[in-house]
Amino acid sequence: MVFKDMSDSEKEKLREVINRLLEVNMLVKEKEREMYAIIRRNKTDLTSYFHFLGWDLTVDERHECIYLHNQDSRLRRRLDRESTIWLLILRILYEEKR
């Protein structure tokens, strides 16, 4: 990543964005416009950075969201049957209301 061309405040904002993305795994433009814009401006460098860490950075222009995906899928959580059923019910309800 090219840090030498960035001011200290830009470095701090980028650091906050990276930590936030690692914390929540997904940013939506509607809720976090500034962070979304920072990632889009630095997309190439951030893609390389996250790829080095074993993550894929995806910028979904259609849905206006940015998310990380672990290449190894090691950080997936296994859900029990009841939780899976409830999540599927919620998804069906959501799809019907759209």
PDB file of N, CA and C in Angstrom:
ATOM      1  N   MET A   1       0.850  -1.180   0.000  1.00  0.00           N
ATOM      2  CA  MET A   1       0.000   0.000   0.000  1.00  0.00           C
ATOM      3  C   MET A   1       0.889   1.235   0.000  1.00  0.00           C
ATOM      4  N   VAL A   2       0.391   2.267  -0.553  1.00  0.00           N
ATOM      5  CA  VAL A   2       1.160   3.499  -0.668  1.00  0.00           C
ATOM      6  C   VAL A   2       0.752   4.439   0.467  1.00  0.00           C
ATOM      7  N   PHE A   3       1.546   4.430   1.533  1.00  0.00           N
ATOM      8  CA  PHE A   3       1.258   5.299   2.665  1.00  0.00           C
ATOM      9  C   PHE A   3       2.027   6.609   2.604  1.00  0.00           C
ATOM     10  N   LYS A   4       3.118   6.616   1.864  1.00  0.00           N
ATOM     11  CA  LYS A   4       3.965   7.799   1.875  1.00  0.00           C
ATOM     12  C   LYS A   4       3.282   9.016   1.263  1.00  0.00           C
ATOM     13  N   ASP A   5       2.306   8.808   0.381  1.00  0.00           N
ATOM     14  CA  ASP A   5       1.591   9.915  -0.243  1.00  0.00           C
ATOM     15  C   ASP A   5       0.386  10.376   0.569  1.00  0.00           C
ATOM     16  N   MET A   6       0.128   9.728   1.693  1.00  0.00           N
ATOM     17  CA  MET A   6      -1.055  10.046   2.503  1.00  0.00           C
ATOM     18  C   MET A   6      -0.690  10.925   3.683  1.00  0.00           C
ATOM     19  N   SER A   7      -1.610  11.804   4.031  1.00  0.00           N
ATOM     20  CA  SER A   7      -1.426  12.612   5.232  1.00  0.00           C
ATOM     21  C   SER A   7      -1.719  11.744   6.453  1.00  0.00           C
ATOM     22  N   ASP A   8      -1.348  12.235   7.622  1.00  0.00           N
ATOM     23  CA  ASP A   8      -1.598  11.480   8.851  1.00  0.00           C
ATOM     24  C   ASP A   8      -3.095  11.259   9.077  1.00  0.00           C
ATOM     25  N   SER A   9      -3.911  12.260   8.757  1.00  0.00           N
ATOM     26  CA  SER A   9      -5.356  12.103   8.960  1.00  0.00           C
ATOM     27  C   SER A   9      -5.933  11.060   7.997  1.00  0.00           C
ATOM     28  N   GLU A  10      -5.422  11.021   6.759  1.00  0.00           N
ATOM     29  CA  GLU A  10      -5.876  10.012   5.799  1.00  0.00           C
ATOM     30  C   GLU A  10      -5.469   8.617   6.248  1.00  0.00           C
ATOM     31  N   LYS A  11      -4.265   8.496   6.784  1.00  0.00           N
ATOM     32  CA  LYS A  11      -3.806   7.202   7.296  1.00  0.00           C
ATOM     33  C   LYS A  11      -4.692   6.733   8.441  1.00  0.00           C
ATOM     34  N   GLU A  12      -5.037   7.650   9.327  1.00  0.00           N
ATOM     35  CA  GLU A  12      -5.879   7.311  10.471  1.00  0.00           C
ATOM     36  C   GLU A  12      -7.272   6.873  10.004  1.00  0.00           C
ATOM     37  N   LYS A  13      -7.844   7.590   9.042  1.00  0.00           N
ATOM     38  CA  LYS A  13      -9.166   7.213   8.518  1.00  0.00           C
ATOM     39  C   LYS A  13      -9.121   5.839   7.861  1.00  0.00           C
ATOM     40  N   LEU A  14      -8.073   5.593   7.096  1.00  0.00           N
ATOM     41  CA  LEU A  14      -7.940   4.295   6.434  1.00  0.00           C
ATOM     42  C   LEU A  14      -7.775   3.173   7.457  1.00  0.00           C
ATOM     43  N   ARG A  15      -7.024   3.434   8.502  1.00  0.00           N
ATOM     44  CA  ARG A  15      -6.849   2.454   9.581  1.00  0.00           C
ATOM     45  C   ARG A  15      -8.199   2.145  10.235  1.00  0.00           C
ATOM     46  N   GLU A  16      -8.999   3.185  10.480  1.00  0.00           N
ATOM     47  CA  GLU A  16     -10.327   2.994  11.074  1.00  0.00           C
ATOM     48  C   GLU A  16     -11.225   2.172  10.153  1.00  0.00           C
ATOM     49  N   VAL A  17     -11.160   2.463   8.857  1.00  0.00           N
ATOM     50  CA  VAL A  17     -11.981   1.737   7.883  1.00  0.00           C
ATOM     51  C   VAL A  17     -11.599   0.261   7.851  1.00  0.00           C
ATOM     52  N   ILE A  18     -10.308  -0.026   7.814  1.00  0.00           N
ATOM     53  CA  ILE A  18      -9.844  -1.421   7.774  1.00  0.00           C
ATOM     54  C   ILE A  18     -10.286  -2.163   9.027  1.00  0.00           C
ATOM     55  N   ASN A  19     -10.108  -1.549  10.178  1.00  0.00           N
ATOM     56  CA  ASN A  19     -10.522  -2.194  11.430  1.00  0.00           C
ATOM     57  C   ASN A  19     -12.029  -2.384  11.494  1.00  0.00           C
ATOM     58  N   ARG A  20     -12.786  -1.410  11.015  1.00  0.00           N
ATOM     59  CA  ARG A  20     -14.247  -1.523  11.013  1.00  0.00           C
ATOM     60  C   ARG A  20     -14.695  -2.667  10.094  1.00  0.00           C
ATOM     61  N   LEU A  21     -14.095  -2.745   8.926  1.00  0.00           N
ATOM     62  CA  LEU A  21     -14.454  -3.804   7.984  1.00  0.00           C
ATOM     63  C   LEU A  21     -14.117  -5.185   8.546  1.00  0.00           C
ATOM     64  N   LEU A  22     -12.984  -5.299   9.222  1.00  0.00           N
ATOM     65  CA  LEU A  22     -12.635  -6.570   9.857  1.00  0.00           C
ATOM     66  C   LEU A  22     -13.588  -6.891  11.008  1.00  0.00           C
ATOM     67  N   GLU A  23     -14.082  -5.859  11.670  1.00  0.00           N
ATOM     68  CA  GLU A  23     -14.984  -6.052  12.806  1.00  0.00           C
ATOM     69  C   GLU A  23     -16.375  -6.512  12.360  1.00  0.00           C
ATOM     70  N   VAL A  24     -16.941  -5.845  11.365  1.00  0.00           N
ATOM     71  CA  VAL A  24     -18.323  -6.136  10.979  1.00  0.00           C
ATOM     72  C   VAL A  24     -18.438  -6.967   9.712  1.00  0.00           C
ATOM     73  N   ASN A  25     -17.362  -7.039   8.930  1.00  0.00           N
ATOM     74  CA  ASN A  25     -17.276  -7.846   7.713  1.00  0.00           C
ATOM     75  C   ASN A  25     -18.052  -7.278   6.531  1.00  0.00           C
ATOM     76  N   MET A  26     -18.925  -6.312   6.751  1.00  0.00           N
ATOM     77  CA  MET A  26     -19.719  -5.773   5.643  1.00  0.00           C
ATOM     78  C   MET A  26     -20.092  -4.329   5.923  1.00  0.00           C
ATOM     79  N   LEU A  27     -19.862  -3.473   4.932  1.00  0.00           N
ATOM     80  CA  LEU A  27     -20.257  -2.073   5.038  1.00  0.00           C
ATOM     81  C   LEU A  27     -21.287  -1.775   3.959  1.00  0.00           C
ATOM     82  N   VAL A  28     -22.312  -1.040   4.336  1.00  0.00           N
ATOM     83  CA  VAL A  28     -23.361  -0.654   3.407  1.00  0.00           C
ATOM     84  C   VAL A  28     -23.263   0.853   3.185  1.00  0.00           C
ATOM     85  N   LYS A  29     -23.275   1.257   1.928  1.00  0.00           N
ATOM     86  CA  LYS A  29     -23.107   2.664   1.581  1.00  0.00           C
ATOM     87  C   LYS A  29     -24.119   3.561   2.294  1.00  0.00           C
ATOM     88  N   GLU A  30     -25.346   3.108   2.376  1.00  0.00           N
ATOM     89  CA  GLU A  30     -26.415   3.898   2.972  1.00  0.00           C
ATOM     90  C   GLU A  30     -26.128   4.262   4.429  1.00  0.00           C
ATOM     91  N   LYS A  31     -25.477   3.370   5.152  1.00  0.00           N
ATOM     92  CA  LYS A  31     -25.226   3.589   6.576  1.00  0.00           C
ATOM     93  C   LYS A  31     -23.859   4.193   6.867  1.00  0.00           C
ATOM     94  N   GLU A  32     -22.867   3.890   6.026  1.00  0.00           N
ATOM     95  CA  GLU A  32     -21.498   4.344   6.297  1.00  0.00           C
ATOM     96  C   GLU A  32     -20.867   4.908   5.015  1.00  0.00           C
ATOM     97  N   ARG A  33     -21.415   6.044   4.568  1.00  0.00           N
ATOM     98  CA  ARG A  33     -21.012   6.651   3.298  1.00  0.00           C
ATOM     99  C   ARG A  33     -19.526   6.992   3.234  1.00  0.00           C
ATOM    100  N   GLU A  34     -19.002   7.590   4.289  1.00  0.00           N
ATOM    101  CA  GLU A  34     -17.603   8.015   4.260  1.00  0.00           C
ATOM    102  C   GLU A  34     -16.661   6.816   4.156  1.00  0.00           C
ATOM    103  N   MET A  35     -16.913   5.791   4.950  1.00  0.00           N
ATOM    104  CA  MET A  35     -16.072   4.592   4.902  1.00  0.00           C
ATOM    105  C   MET A  35     -16.190   3.906   3.544  1.00  0.00           C
ATOM    106  N   TYR A  36     -17.388   3.866   3.010  1.00  0.00           N
ATOM    107  CA  TYR A  36     -17.620   3.277   1.692  1.00  0.00           C
ATOM    108  C   TYR A  36     -16.794   4.018   0.636  1.00  0.00           C
ATOM    109  N   ALA A  37     -16.813   5.337   0.695  1.00  0.00           N
ATOM    110  CA  ALA A  37     -16.064   6.150  -0.277  1.00  0.00           C
ATOM    111  C   ALA A  37     -14.557   5.947  -0.139  1.00  0.00           C
ATOM    112  N   ILE A  38     -14.066   5.853   1.082  1.00  0.00           N
ATOM    113  CA  ILE A  38     -12.629   5.636   1.314  1.00  0.00           C
ATOM    114  C   ILE A  38     -12.196   4.301   0.715  1.00  0.00           C
ATOM    115  N   ILE A  39     -12.981   3.275   0.917  1.00  0.00           N
ATOM    116  CA  ILE A  39     -12.632   1.961   0.371  1.00  0.00           C
ATOM    117  C   ILE A  39     -12.647   1.991  -1.156  1.00  0.00           C
ATOM    118  N   ARG A  40     -13.635   2.630  -1.733  1.00  0.00           N
ATOM    119  CA  ARG A  40     -13.691   2.698  -3.198  1.00  0.00           C
ATOM    120  C   ARG A  40     -12.500   3.459  -3.772  1.00  0.00           C
ATOM    121  N   ARG A  41     -12.078   4.526  -3.076  1.00  0.00           N
ATOM    122  CA  ARG A  41     -10.912   5.302  -3.539  1.00  0.00           C
ATOM    123  C   ARG A  41      -9.631   4.479  -3.486  1.00  0.00           C
ATOM    124  N   ASN A  42      -9.525   3.608  -2.505  1.00  0.00           N
ATOM    125  CA  ASN A  42      -8.308   2.827  -2.274  1.00  0.00           C
ATOM    126  C   ASN A  42      -8.511   1.350  -2.592  1.00  0.00           C
ATOM    127  N   LYS A  43      -9.445   1.051  -3.467  1.00  0.00           N
ATOM    128  CA  LYS A  43      -9.846  -0.330  -3.735  1.00  0.00           C
ATOM    129  C   LYS A  43      -8.671  -1.217  -4.160  1.00  0.00           C
ATOM    130  N   THR A  44      -7.852  -0.749  -5.072  1.00  0.00           N
ATOM    131  CA  THR A  44      -6.750  -1.570  -5.576  1.00  0.00           C
ATOM    132  C   THR A  44      -5.769  -1.940  -4.469  1.00  0.00           C
ATOM    133  N   ASP A  45      -5.360  -0.943  -3.701  1.00  0.00           N
ATOM    134  CA  ASP A  45      -4.413  -1.194  -2.609  1.00  0.00           C
ATOM    135  C   ASP A  45      -5.030  -2.082  -1.531  1.00  0.00           C
ATOM    136  N   LEU A  46      -6.289  -1.817  -1.187  1.00  0.00           N
ATOM    137  CA  LEU A  46      -6.941  -2.619  -0.154  1.00  0.00           C
ATOM    138  C   LEU A  46      -7.167  -4.056  -0.610  1.00  0.00           C
ATOM    139  N   THR A  47      -7.473  -4.243  -1.879  1.00  0.00           N
ATOM    140  CA  THR A  47      -7.644  -5.598  -2.405  1.00  0.00           C
ATOM    141  C   THR A  47      -6.348  -6.386  -2.255  1.00  0.00           C
ATOM    142  N   SER A  48      -5.234  -5.762  -2.585  1.00  0.00           N
ATOM    143  CA  SER A  48      -3.924  -6.420  -2.443  1.00  0.00           C
ATOM    144  C   SER A  48      -3.615  -6.717  -0.981  1.00  0.00           C
ATOM    145  N   TYR A  49      -3.893  -5.745  -0.118  1.00  0.00           N
ATOM    146  CA  TYR A  49      -3.625  -5.893   1.317  1.00  0.00           C
ATOM    147  C   TYR A  49      -4.424  -7.066   1.900  1.00  0.00           C
ATOM    148  N   PHE A  50      -5.728  -7.087   1.634  1.00  0.00           N
ATOM    149  CA  PHE A  50      -6.559  -8.156   2.178  1.00  0.00           C
ATOM    150  C   PHE A  50      -6.235  -9.505   1.544  1.00  0.00           C
ATOM    151  N   HIS A  51      -5.869  -9.506   0.263  1.00  0.00           N
ATOM    152  CA  HIS A  51      -5.489 -10.759  -0.390  1.00  0.00           C
ATOM    153  C   HIS A  51      -4.263 -11.372   0.294  1.00  0.00           C
ATOM    154  N   PHE A  52      -3.318 -10.517   0.668  1.00  0.00           N
ATOM    155  CA  PHE A  52      -2.140 -10.974   1.395  1.00  0.00           C
ATOM    156  C   PHE A  52      -2.537 -11.627   2.720  1.00  0.00           C
ATOM    157  N   LEU A  53      -3.573 -11.100   3.372  1.00  0.00           N
ATOM    158  CA  LEU A  53      -4.041 -11.630   4.652  1.00  0.00           C
ATOM    159  C   LEU A  53      -4.929 -12.867   4.501  1.00  0.00           C
ATOM    160  N   GLY A  54      -5.274 -13.215   3.247  1.00  0.00           N
ATOM    161  CA  GLY A  54      -6.122 -14.377   3.025  1.00  0.00           C
ATOM    162  C   GLY A  54      -7.588 -14.044   2.885  1.00  0.00           C
ATOM    163  N   TRP A  55      -7.904 -12.790   2.615  1.00  0.00           N
ATOM    164  CA  TRP A  55      -9.283 -12.342   2.468  1.00  0.00           C
ATOM    165  C   TRP A  55      -9.497 -11.803   1.057  1.00  0.00           C
ATOM    166  N   ASP A  56     -10.716 -11.922   0.569  1.00  0.00           N
ATOM    167  CA  ASP A  56     -11.106 -11.302  -0.691  1.00  0.00           C
ATOM    168  C   ASP A  56     -11.999 -10.110  -0.374  1.00  0.00           C
ATOM    169  N   LEU A  57     -11.633  -8.955  -0.897  1.00  0.00           N
ATOM    170  CA  LEU A  57     -12.435  -7.744  -0.734  1.00  0.00           C
ATOM    171  C   LEU A  57     -13.364  -7.642  -1.941  1.00  0.00           C
ATOM    172  N   THR A  58     -14.650  -7.548  -1.675  1.00  0.00           N
ATOM    173  CA  THR A  58     -15.630  -7.448  -2.756  1.00  0.00           C
ATOM    174  C   THR A  58     -16.385  -6.135  -2.624  1.00  0.00           C
ATOM    175  N   VAL A  59     -16.383  -5.351  -3.686  1.00  0.00           N
ATOM    176  CA  VAL A  59     -17.159  -4.116  -3.752  1.00  0.00           C
ATOM    177  C   VAL A  59     -18.324  -4.397  -4.693  1.00  0.00           C
ATOM    178  N   ASP A  60     -19.501  -4.505  -4.129  1.00  0.00           N
ATOM    179  CA  ASP A  60     -20.703  -4.821  -4.898  1.00  0.00           C
ATOM    180  C   ASP A  60     -21.415  -3.513  -5.234  1.00  0.00           C
ATOM    181  N   GLU A  61     -21.195  -3.034  -6.447  1.00  0.00           N
ATOM    182  CA  GLU A  61     -21.771  -1.756  -6.886  1.00  0.00           C
ATOM    183  C   GLU A  61     -23.297  -1.836  -6.983  1.00  0.00           C
ATOM    184  N   ARG A  62     -23.787  -2.970  -7.382  1.00  0.00           N
ATOM    185  CA  ARG A  62     -25.240  -3.124  -7.562  1.00  0.00           C
ATOM    186  C   ARG A  62     -25.995  -2.947  -6.244  1.00  0.00           C
ATOM    187  N   HIS A  63     -25.486  -3.572  -5.193  1.00  0.00           N
ATOM    188  CA  HIS A  63     -26.154  -3.500  -3.889  1.00  0.00           C
ATOM    189  C   HIS A  63     -25.540  -2.446  -2.974  1.00  0.00           C
ATOM    190  N   GLU A  64     -24.536  -1.760  -3.478  1.00  0.00           N
ATOM    191  CA  GLU A  64     -23.839  -0.697  -2.745  1.00  0.00           C
ATOM    192  C   GLU A  64     -23.360  -1.168  -1.369  1.00  0.00           C
ATOM    193  N   CYS A  65     -22.620  -2.268  -1.400  1.00  0.00           N
ATOM    194  CA  CYS A  65     -22.040  -2.786  -0.171  1.00  0.00           C
ATOM    195  C   CYS A  65     -20.635  -3.311  -0.447  1.00  0.00           C
ATOM    196  N   ILE A  66     -19.866  -3.409   0.605  1.00  0.00           N
ATOM    197  CA  ILE A  66     -18.499  -3.915   0.534  1.00  0.00           C
ATOM    198  C   ILE A  66     -18.363  -4.973   1.614  1.00  0.00           C
ATOM    199  N   TYR A  67     -17.775  -6.101   1.248  1.00  0.00           N
ATOM    200  CA  TYR A  67     -17.629  -7.145   2.257  1.00  0.00           C
ATOM    201  C   TYR A  67     -16.338  -7.928   2.044  1.00  0.00           C
ATOM    202  N   LEU A  68     -15.966  -8.625   3.098  1.00  0.00           N
ATOM    203  CA  LEU A  68     -14.784  -9.488   3.076  1.00  0.00           C
ATOM    204  C   LEU A  68     -15.225 -10.941   3.082  1.00  0.00           C
ATOM    205  N   HIS A  69     -14.465 -11.751   2.368  1.00  0.00           N
ATOM    206  CA  HIS A  69     -14.725 -13.191   2.345  1.00  0.00           C
ATOM    207  C   HIS A  69     -13.399 -13.904   2.567  1.00  0.00           C
ATOM    208  N   ASN A  70     -13.367 -14.787   3.527  1.00  0.00           N
ATOM    209  CA  ASN A  70     -12.156 -15.542   3.818  1.00  0.00           C
ATOM    210  C   ASN A  70     -11.960 -16.605   2.755  1.00  0.00           C
ATOM    211  N   GLN A  71     -10.779 -16.646   2.145  1.00  0.00           N
ATOM    212  CA  GLN A  71     -10.497 -17.578   1.052  1.00  0.00           C
ATOM    213  C   GLN A  71     -10.574 -19.035   1.491  1.00  0.00           C
ATOM    214  N   ASP A  72     -10.238 -19.309   2.724  1.00  0.00           N
ATOM    215  CA  ASP A  72     -10.233 -20.682   3.227  1.00  0.00           C
ATOM    216  C   ASP A  72     -11.568 -21.098   3.839  1.00  0.00           C
ATOM    217  N   SER A  73     -12.460 -20.142   4.038  1.00  0.00           N
ATOM    218  CA  SER A  73     -13.751 -20.384   4.698  1.00  0.00           C
ATOM    219  C   SER A  73     -13.562 -20.967   6.091  1.00  0.00           C
ATOM    220  N   ARG A  74     -12.460 -20.633   6.727  1.00  0.00           N
ATOM    221  CA  ARG A  74     -12.179 -21.165   8.060  1.00  0.00           C
ATOM    222  C   ARG A  74     -12.983 -20.478   9.147  1.00  0.00           C
ATOM    223  N   LEU A  75     -13.461 -19.289   8.898  1.00  0.00           N
ATOM    224  CA  LEU A  75     -14.130 -18.536   9.946  1.00  0.00           C
ATOM    225  C   LEU A  75     -15.648 -18.659   9.893  1.00  0.00           C
ATOM    226  N   ARG A  76     -16.136 -19.697   9.294  1.00  0.00           N
ATOM    227  CA  ARG A  76     -17.572 -19.917   9.238  1.00  0.00           C
ATOM    228  C   ARG A  76     -18.067 -20.510  10.535  1.00  0.00           C
ATOM    229  N   ARG A  77     -19.264 -20.139  10.893  1.00  0.00           N
ATOM    230  CA  ARG A  77     -19.879 -20.664  12.105  1.00  0.00           C
ATOM    231  C   ARG A  77     -20.908 -21.721  11.715  1.00  0.00           C
ATOM    232  N   ARG A  78     -20.855 -22.804  12.385  1.00  0.00           N
ATOM    233  CA  ARG A  78     -21.794 -23.890  12.118  1.00  0.00           C
ATOM    234  C   ARG A  78     -23.064 -23.636  12.925  1.00  0.00           C
ATOM    235  N   LEU A  79     -24.210 -23.673  12.237  1.00  0.00           N
ATOM    236  CA  LEU A  79     -25.489 -23.438  12.902  1.00  0.00           C
ATOM    237  C   LEU A  79     -26.200 -24.759  13.144  1.00  0.00           C
ATOM    238  N   ASP A  80     -26.933 -24.806  14.253  1.00  0.00           N
ATOM    239  CA  ASP A  80     -27.722 -26.002  14.500  1.00  0.00           C
ATOM    240  C   ASP A  80     -28.991 -25.962  13.632  1.00  0.00           C
ATOM    241  N   ARG A  81     -29.701 -27.023  13.626  1.00  0.00           N
ATOM    242  CA  ARG A  81     -30.873 -27.158  12.745  1.00  0.00           C
ATOM    243  C   ARG A  81     -31.922 -26.091  13.041  1.00  0.00           C
ATOM    244  N   GLU A  82     -32.224 -25.858  14.291  1.00  0.00           N
ATOM    245  CA  GLU A  82     -33.260 -24.885  14.654  1.00  0.00           C
ATOM    246  C   GLU A  82     -32.886 -23.471  14.214  1.00  0.00           C
ATOM    247  N   SER A  83     -31.659 -23.076  14.421  1.00  0.00           N
ATOM    248  CA  SER A  83     -31.203 -21.752  13.992  1.00  0.00           C
ATOM    249  C   SER A  83     -31.292 -21.607  12.475  1.00  0.00           C
ATOM    250  N   THR A  84     -30.924 -22.656  11.768  1.00  0.00           N
ATOM    251  CA  THR A  84     -30.991 -22.640  10.308  1.00  0.00           C
ATOM    252  C   THR A  84     -32.426 -22.460   9.829  1.00  0.00           C
ATOM    253  N   ILE A  85     -33.341 -23.160  10.442  1.00  0.00           N
ATOM    254  CA  ILE A  85     -34.757 -23.058  10.069  1.00  0.00           C
ATOM    255  C   ILE A  85     -35.270 -21.642  10.298  1.00  0.00           C
ATOM    256  N   TRP A  86     -34.942 -21.061  11.461  1.00  0.00           N
ATOM    257  CA  TRP A  86     -35.390 -19.690  11.755  1.00  0.00           C
ATOM    258  C   TRP A  86     -34.804 -18.682  10.775  1.00  0.00           C
ATOM    259  N   LEU A  87     -33.561 -18.859  10.418  1.00  0.00           N
ATOM    260  CA  LEU A  87     -32.952 -17.950   9.451  1.00  0.00           C
ATOM    261  C   LEU A  87     -33.601 -18.083   8.070  1.00  0.00           C
ATOM    262  N   LEU A  88     -33.920 -19.293   7.677  1.00  0.00           N
ATOM    263  CA  LEU A  88     -34.607 -19.489   6.405  1.00  0.00           C
ATOM    264  C   LEU A  88     -36.001 -18.869   6.415  1.00  0.00           C
ATOM    265  N   ILE A  89     -36.709 -18.998   7.521  1.00  0.00           N
ATOM    266  CA  ILE A  89     -38.034 -18.371   7.650  1.00  0.00           C
ATOM    267  C   ILE A  89     -37.913 -16.860   7.537  1.00  0.00           C
ATOM    268  N   LEU A  90     -36.923 -16.289   8.219  1.00  0.00           N
ATOM    269  CA  LEU A  90     -36.720 -14.840   8.138  1.00  0.00           C
ATOM    270  C   LEU A  90     -36.378 -14.397   6.720  1.00  0.00           C
ATOM    271  N   ARG A  91     -35.585 -15.175   6.052  1.00  0.00           N
ATOM    272  CA  ARG A  91     -35.226 -14.820   4.671  1.00  0.00           C
ATOM    273  C   ARG A  91     -36.450 -14.875   3.756  1.00  0.00           C
ATOM    274  N   ILE A  92     -37.265 -15.894   3.906  1.00  0.00           N
ATOM    275  CA  ILE A  92     -38.481 -16.004   3.094  1.00  0.00           C
ATOM    276  C   ILE A  92     -39.400 -14.814   3.350  1.00  0.00           C
ATOM    277  N   LEU A  93     -39.575 -14.455   4.618  1.00  0.00           N
ATOM    278  CA  LEU A  93     -40.405 -13.288   4.955  1.00  0.00           C
ATOM    279  C   LEU A  93     -39.849 -12.017   4.344  1.00  0.00           C
ATOM    280  N   TYR A  94     -38.531 -11.872   4.407  1.00  0.00           N
ATOM    281  CA  TYR A  94     -37.882 -10.698   3.830  1.00  0.00           C
ATOM    282  C   TYR A  94     -38.098 -10.655   2.321  1.00  0.00           C
ATOM    283  N   GLU A  95     -37.902 -11.769   1.656  1.00  0.00           N
ATOM    284  CA  GLU A  95     -38.074 -11.830   0.203  1.00  0.00           C
ATOM    285  C   GLU A  95     -39.509 -11.531  -0.203  1.00  0.00           C
ATOM    286  N   GLU A  96     -40.469 -11.993   0.575  1.00  0.00           N
ATOM    287  CA  GLU A  96     -41.874 -11.746   0.252  1.00  0.00           C
ATOM    288  C   GLU A  96     -42.247 -10.274   0.391  1.00  0.00           C
ATOM    289  N   LYS A  97     -41.613  -9.579   1.320  1.00  0.00           N
ATOM    290  CA  LYS A  97     -41.933  -8.163   1.533  1.00  0.00           C
ATOM    291  C   LYS A  97     -41.226  -7.248   0.542  1.00  0.00           C
ATOM    292  N   ARG A  98     -40.192  -7.754  -0.128  1.00  0.00           N
ATOM    293  CA  ARG A  98     -39.477  -6.954  -1.120  1.00  0.00           C
ATOM    294  C   ARG A  98     -40.291  -6.798  -2.319  1.00  0.00           C
TER     295      ARG A  98
END
